[in-house]
Coordinates of C-alpha atoms and ligand atoms in Angstrom, one line a residue:
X1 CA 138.0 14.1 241.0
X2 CA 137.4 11.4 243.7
X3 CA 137.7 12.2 247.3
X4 CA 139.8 9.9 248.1
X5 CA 142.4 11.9 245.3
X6 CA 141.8 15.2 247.2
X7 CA 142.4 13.3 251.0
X8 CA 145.5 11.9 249.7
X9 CA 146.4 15.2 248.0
X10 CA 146.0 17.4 250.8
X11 CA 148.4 17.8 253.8
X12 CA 145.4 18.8 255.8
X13 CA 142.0 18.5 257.0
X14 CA 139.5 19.2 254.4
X15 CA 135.9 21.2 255.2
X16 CA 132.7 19.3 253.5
X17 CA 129.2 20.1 254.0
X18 CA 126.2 17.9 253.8
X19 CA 122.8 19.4 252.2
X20 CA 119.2 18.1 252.0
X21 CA 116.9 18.6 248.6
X22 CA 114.5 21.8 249.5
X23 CA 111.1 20.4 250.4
X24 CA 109.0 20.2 247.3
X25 CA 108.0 23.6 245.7
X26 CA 110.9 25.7 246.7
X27 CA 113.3 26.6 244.4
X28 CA 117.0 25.6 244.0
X29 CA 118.1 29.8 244.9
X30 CA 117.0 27.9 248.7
X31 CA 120.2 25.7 248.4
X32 CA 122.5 28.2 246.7
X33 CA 121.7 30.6 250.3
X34 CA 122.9 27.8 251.9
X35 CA 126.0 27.4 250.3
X36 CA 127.1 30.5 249.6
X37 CA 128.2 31.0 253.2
X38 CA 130.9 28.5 253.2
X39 CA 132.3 28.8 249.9
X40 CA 135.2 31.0 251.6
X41 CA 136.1 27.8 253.3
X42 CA 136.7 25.6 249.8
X43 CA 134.4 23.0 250.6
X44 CA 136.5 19.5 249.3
X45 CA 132.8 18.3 248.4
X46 CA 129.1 19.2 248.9
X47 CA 126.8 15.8 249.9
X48 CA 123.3 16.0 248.9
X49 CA 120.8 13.7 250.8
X50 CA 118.3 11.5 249.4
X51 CA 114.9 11.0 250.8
X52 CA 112.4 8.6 249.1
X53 CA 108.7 8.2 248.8
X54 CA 106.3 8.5 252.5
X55 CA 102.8 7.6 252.5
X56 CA 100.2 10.3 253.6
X57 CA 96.5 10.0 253.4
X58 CA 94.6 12.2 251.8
X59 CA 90.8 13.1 253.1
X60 CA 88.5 12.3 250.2
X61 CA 84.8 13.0 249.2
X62 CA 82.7 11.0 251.2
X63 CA 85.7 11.1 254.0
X64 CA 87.7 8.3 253.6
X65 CA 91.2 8.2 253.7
X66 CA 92.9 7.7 250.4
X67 CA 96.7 6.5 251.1
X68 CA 99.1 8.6 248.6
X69 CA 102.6 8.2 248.3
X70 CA 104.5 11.3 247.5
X71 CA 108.5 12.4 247.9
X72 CA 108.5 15.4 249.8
X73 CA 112.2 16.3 248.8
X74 CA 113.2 15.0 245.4
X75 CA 115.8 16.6 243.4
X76 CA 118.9 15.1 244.5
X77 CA 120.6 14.7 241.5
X78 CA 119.8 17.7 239.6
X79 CA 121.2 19.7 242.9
X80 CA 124.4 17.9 242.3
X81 CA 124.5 19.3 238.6
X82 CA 123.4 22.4 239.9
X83 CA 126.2 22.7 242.4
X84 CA 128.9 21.5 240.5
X85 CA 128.1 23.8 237.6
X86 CA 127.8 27.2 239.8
X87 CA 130.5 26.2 241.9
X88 CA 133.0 24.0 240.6
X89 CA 132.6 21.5 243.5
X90 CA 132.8 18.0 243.4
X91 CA 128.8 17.2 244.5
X92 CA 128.1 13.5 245.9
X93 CA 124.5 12.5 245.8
X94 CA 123.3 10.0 248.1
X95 CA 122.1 6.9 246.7
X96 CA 119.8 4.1 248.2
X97 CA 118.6 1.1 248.0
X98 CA 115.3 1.5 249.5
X99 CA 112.8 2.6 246.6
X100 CA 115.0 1.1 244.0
X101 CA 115.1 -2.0 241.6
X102 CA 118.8 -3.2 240.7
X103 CA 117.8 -2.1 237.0
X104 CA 116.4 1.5 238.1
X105 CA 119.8 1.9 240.2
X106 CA 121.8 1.1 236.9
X107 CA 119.9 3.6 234.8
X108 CA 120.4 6.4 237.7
X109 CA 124.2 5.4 238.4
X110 CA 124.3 5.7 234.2
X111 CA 122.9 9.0 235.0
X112 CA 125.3 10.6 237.5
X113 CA 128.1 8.9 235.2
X114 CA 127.1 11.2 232.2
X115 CA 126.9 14.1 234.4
X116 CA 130.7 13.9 235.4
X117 CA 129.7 13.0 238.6
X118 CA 132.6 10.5 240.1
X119 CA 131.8 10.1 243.5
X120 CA 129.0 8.7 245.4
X121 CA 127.9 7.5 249.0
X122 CA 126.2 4.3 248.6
X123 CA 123.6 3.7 251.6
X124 CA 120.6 1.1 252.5
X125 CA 118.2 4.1 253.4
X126 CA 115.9 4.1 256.0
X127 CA 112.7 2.0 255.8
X128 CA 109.3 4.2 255.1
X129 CA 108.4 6.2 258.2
X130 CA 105.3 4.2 258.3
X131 CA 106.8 0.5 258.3
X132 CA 108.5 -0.9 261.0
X133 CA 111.5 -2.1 259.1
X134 CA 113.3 -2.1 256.2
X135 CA 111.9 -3.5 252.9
X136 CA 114.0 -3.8 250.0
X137 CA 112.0 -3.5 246.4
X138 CA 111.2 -7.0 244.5
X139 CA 114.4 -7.5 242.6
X140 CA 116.1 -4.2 244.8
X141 CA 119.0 -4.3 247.6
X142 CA 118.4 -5.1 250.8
X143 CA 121.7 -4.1 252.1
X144 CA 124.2 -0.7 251.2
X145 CA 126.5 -4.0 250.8
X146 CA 124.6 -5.2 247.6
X147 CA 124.4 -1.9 246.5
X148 CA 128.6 -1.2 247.1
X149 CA 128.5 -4.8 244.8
X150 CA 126.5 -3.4 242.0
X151 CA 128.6 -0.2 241.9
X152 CA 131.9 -2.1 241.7
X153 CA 130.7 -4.2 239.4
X154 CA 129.4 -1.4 236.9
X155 CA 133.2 0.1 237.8
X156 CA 134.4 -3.1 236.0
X157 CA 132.3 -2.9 232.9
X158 CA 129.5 -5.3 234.2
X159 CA 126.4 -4.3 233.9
X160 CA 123.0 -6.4 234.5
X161 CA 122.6 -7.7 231.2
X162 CA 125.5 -10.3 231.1
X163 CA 125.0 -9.9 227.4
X164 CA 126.5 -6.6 226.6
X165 CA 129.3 -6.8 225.1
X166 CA 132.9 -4.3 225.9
X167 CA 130.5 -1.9 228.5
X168 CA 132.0 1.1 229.7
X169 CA 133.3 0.8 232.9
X170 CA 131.9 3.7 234.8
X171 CA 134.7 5.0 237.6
X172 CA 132.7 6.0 240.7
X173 CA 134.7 6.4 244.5
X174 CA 132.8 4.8 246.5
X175 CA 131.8 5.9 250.2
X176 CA 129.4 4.0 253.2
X177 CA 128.4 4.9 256.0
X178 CA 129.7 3.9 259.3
X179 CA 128.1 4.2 263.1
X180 CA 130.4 4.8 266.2
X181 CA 127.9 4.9 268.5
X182 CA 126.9 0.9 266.5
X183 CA 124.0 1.1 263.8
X184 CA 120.5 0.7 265.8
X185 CA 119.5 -2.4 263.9
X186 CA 122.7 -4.1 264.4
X187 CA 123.1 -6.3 267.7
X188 CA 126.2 -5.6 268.5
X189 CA 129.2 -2.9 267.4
X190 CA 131.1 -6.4 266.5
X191 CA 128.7 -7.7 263.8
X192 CA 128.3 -4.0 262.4
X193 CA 132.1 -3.9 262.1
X194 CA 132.1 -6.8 259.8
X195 CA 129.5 -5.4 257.3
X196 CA 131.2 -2.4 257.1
X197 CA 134.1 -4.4 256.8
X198 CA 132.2 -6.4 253.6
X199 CA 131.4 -2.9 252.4
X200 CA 135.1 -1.8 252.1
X201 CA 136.2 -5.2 250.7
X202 CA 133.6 -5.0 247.9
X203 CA 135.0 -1.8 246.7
X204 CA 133.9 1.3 249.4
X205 CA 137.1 3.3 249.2
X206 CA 136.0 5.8 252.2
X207 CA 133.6 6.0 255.0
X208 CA 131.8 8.5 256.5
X209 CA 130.4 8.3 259.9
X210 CA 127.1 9.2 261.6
X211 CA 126.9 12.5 263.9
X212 CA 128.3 12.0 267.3
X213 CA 129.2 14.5 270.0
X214 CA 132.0 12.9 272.1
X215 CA 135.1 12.2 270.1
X216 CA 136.0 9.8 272.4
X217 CA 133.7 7.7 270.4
X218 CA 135.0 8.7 266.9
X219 CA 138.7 7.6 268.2
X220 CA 137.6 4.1 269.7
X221 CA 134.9 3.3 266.2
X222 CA 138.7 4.2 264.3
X223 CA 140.5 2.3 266.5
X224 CA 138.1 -0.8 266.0
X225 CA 138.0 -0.3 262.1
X226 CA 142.1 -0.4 262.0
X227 CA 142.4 -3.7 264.1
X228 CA 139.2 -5.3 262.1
X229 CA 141.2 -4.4 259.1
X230 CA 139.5 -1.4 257.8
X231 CA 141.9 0.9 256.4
X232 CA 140.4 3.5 254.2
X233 CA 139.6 7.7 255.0
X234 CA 137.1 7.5 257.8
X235 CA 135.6 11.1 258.3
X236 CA 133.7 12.2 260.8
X237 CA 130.3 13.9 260.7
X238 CA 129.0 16.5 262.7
X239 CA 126.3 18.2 264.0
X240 CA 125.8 21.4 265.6
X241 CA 122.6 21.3 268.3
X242 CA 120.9 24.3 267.4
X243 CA 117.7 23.9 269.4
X244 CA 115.6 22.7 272.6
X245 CA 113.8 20.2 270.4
X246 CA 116.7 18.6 269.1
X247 CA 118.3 17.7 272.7
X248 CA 115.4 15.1 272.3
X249 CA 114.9 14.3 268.5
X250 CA 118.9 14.0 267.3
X251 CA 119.3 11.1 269.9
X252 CA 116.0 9.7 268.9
X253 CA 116.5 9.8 265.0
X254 CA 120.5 9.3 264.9
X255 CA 120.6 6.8 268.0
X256 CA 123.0 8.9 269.5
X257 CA 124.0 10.2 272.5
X258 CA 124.6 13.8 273.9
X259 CA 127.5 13.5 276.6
X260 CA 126.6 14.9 280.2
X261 CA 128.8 17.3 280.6
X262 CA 127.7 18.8 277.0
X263 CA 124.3 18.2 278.2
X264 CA 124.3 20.2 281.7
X265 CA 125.7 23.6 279.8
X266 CA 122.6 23.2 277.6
X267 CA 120.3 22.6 280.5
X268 CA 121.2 26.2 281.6
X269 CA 120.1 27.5 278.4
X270 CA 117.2 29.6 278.7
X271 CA 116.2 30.0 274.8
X272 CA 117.4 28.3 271.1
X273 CA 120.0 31.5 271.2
X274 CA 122.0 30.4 273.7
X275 CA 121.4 26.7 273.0
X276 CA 122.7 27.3 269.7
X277 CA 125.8 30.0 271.2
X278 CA 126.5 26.4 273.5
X279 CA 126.1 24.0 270.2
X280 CA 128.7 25.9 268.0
X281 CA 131.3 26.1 270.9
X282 CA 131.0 22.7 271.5
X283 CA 131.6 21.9 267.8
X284 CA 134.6 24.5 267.6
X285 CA 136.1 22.2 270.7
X286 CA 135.3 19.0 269.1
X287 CA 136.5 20.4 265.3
X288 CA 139.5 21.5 266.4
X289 CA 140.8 18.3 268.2
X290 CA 139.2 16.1 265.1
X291 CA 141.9 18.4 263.6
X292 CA 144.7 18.0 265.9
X293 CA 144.3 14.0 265.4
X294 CA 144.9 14.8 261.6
X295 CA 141.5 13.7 260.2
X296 CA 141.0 13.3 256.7
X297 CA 137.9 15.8 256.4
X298 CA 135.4 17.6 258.8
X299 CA 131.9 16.7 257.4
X300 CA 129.5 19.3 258.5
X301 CA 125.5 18.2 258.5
X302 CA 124.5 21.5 258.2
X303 CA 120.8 20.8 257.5
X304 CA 120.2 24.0 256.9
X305 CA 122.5 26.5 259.0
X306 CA 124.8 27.6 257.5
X307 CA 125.6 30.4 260.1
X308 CA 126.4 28.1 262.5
X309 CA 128.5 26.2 260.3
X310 CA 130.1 29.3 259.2
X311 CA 130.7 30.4 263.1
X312 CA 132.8 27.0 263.5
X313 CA 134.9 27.2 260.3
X314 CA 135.4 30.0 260.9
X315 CA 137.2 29.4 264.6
X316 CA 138.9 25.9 262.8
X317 CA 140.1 26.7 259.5
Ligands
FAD401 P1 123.8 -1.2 255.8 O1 125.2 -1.1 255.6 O2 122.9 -2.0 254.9 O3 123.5 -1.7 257.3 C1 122.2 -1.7 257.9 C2 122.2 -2.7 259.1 O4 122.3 -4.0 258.6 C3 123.4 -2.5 260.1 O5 122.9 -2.8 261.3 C4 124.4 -3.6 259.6 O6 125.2 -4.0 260.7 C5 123.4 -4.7 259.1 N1 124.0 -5.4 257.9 C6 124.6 -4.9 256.9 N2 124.9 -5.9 256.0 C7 124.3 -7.0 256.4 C8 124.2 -8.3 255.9 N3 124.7 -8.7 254.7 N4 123.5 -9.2 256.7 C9 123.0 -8.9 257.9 N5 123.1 -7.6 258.4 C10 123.7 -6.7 257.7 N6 119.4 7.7 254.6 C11 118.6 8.1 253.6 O7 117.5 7.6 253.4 N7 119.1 9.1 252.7 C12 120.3 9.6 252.9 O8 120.7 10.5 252.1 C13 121.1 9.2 254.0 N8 122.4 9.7 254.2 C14 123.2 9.2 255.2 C15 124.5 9.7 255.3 C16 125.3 9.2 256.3 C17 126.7 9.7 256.5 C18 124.8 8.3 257.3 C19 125.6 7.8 258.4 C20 123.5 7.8 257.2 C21 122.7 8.3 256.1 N9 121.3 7.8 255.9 C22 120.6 8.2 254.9 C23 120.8 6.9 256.9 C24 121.0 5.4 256.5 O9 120.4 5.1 255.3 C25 120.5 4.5 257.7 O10 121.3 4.7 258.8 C26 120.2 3.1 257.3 O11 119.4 2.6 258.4 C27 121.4 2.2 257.2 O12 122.2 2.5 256.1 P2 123.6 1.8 255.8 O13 123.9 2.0 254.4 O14 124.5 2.0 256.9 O15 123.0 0.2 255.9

């Protein structure tokens, strides 16, 4: 069913997790641990991540460096499979543009189609870790707004080749992602309003927003959206801090920031426990006035813990 079906079905706010592919090797029973937690709280819809191809270099005889590209987390799709067979949950896998060709993004989107798989969040992807900036493929996307176009356009029966004749439309919802704390590259929040604005005019039916830790900045990006003319679900994402480490690294992957008031209890913490004990409460506080504002969907990045996640639904729904 698409998301926005179950939004517009439900008189209330809908729980949906977020998961990432197991690192190579380990098997799917990794992911299923993960889930099973919250499946008393009737997820609306499980996200799985995609991560593409890194470049490592590998010491060879003779000691030079051979560069080797490998993905350290593929799987995405066959998770969604996975999921919505075991669970009967609608499963949206990521797709990007980075990594892909326009052809190779028909064939996987033909994929997911087969599978019964009817939503999807379309996204640009984040360049390699190793280069400085995005590069799109030779004849790939350079922008999640090319790739919304493509989608739409297979949603209307046309495909690539401009030859084929009475296609099957395929029938994917479409969701982007949106920033209210502004996307890094973008130079200001105005000019990132009006791609995301492009995004939902080429077909993007719902959004779903970035991790952020002060509402206050949830309400304003909504606020901006509705007078720029945006007018589908927006649902937040979030995050709950679960360690020392990440006080530095969310801000510095995510581009976000931790408010001060949230950041002076966690100063006090003396270990990842109590960090963690001050990251859930902070979420409970934050869920449940997301909820008393009537959102469409809490969207939990659980990246892993599920405990934590569990400890806030728990308190909110
Ligand atoms: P875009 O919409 O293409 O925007 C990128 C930047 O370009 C913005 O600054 C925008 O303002 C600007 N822009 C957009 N269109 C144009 C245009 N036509 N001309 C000029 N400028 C333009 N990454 C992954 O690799 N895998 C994932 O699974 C994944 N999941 C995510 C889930 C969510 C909910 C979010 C918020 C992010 C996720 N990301 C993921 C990260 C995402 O890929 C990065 O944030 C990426 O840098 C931008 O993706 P986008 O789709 O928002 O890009």
């Amino acid at each position: 069913m698409k998301l926005t079906k179950k939004i517009e079905n439900s008189k209330k706010t809908l729980f949906s997790i977020e998961i990432l592919p197991p690192l190579k090797g380990k098997s799917i029973q990794s992911i299923y641990d993960g889930i099973d937690p919250l499946m008393e709280f009737k997820p609306a819809f499980v996200d799985v991540t995609y991560h593409r191809e890194e470049y490592i270099y590998k010491k060879r005889e003779g000691g030079y460096l051979e560069k080797v590209s490998i993905r350290k987390r593929p799987g995405t799709v066959g998770i969604c499979a996975a999921i919505m067979n075991k669970y009967d949950v609608e499963a949206v896998p990521h797709i990007i543009c980075g990594g892909f060709t326009r052809e190779e993004t028909e064939n996987a989107l033909i994929d997911l189609q087969f599978l019964g798989i009817d939503n999807v969040l379309a996204l640009r992807g984040d360049s390699i870790k190793t280069e400085p900036a995005f590069v799109p493929e030779p004849n790939g996307h350079a922008y999640g707004l090319d790739l919304v176009k493509q989608i739409s356009e297979m949603n209307r029966g046309m495909y690539l080749d401009d030859e084929m004749k009475e296609a099957a439309p395929t029938n994917f919802c479409i969701g982007v992602a949106g920033y209210p704390e502004k996307h890094f590259e973008a130079p200001n929040m105005t000019s990132d309003l009006k791609y995301l604005k492009a995004k939902v005019d080429a077909g993007a039916e719902y959004i779903v927003t970035q991790m952020f830790f002060d509402n206050k900045k949830y309400f304003e990006f909504v606020d901006l959206c509705r007078k720029s003319g945006i007018n589908v679900p927006i649902i937040p994402g979030l995050k709950i801090l679960g360690s020392k480490k990440q006080i530095v690294t969310l801000p510095k992957i995510f581009h976000i920031d931790i408010p001060q008031a949230f950041y002076e209890e966690l100063e006090k913490c003396k270990d990842d426990k109590q960090i963690r004990e001050v990251g859930i409460r902070w979420c409970i506080e934050q869920s449940k006035e997301l909820v008393k504002a009537n959102v469409p969907c809490l969207h939990f990045y659980t990246m892993g813990a599920s405990e934590a996640t569990k400890a806030v639904a728990k308190e909110v729904f």
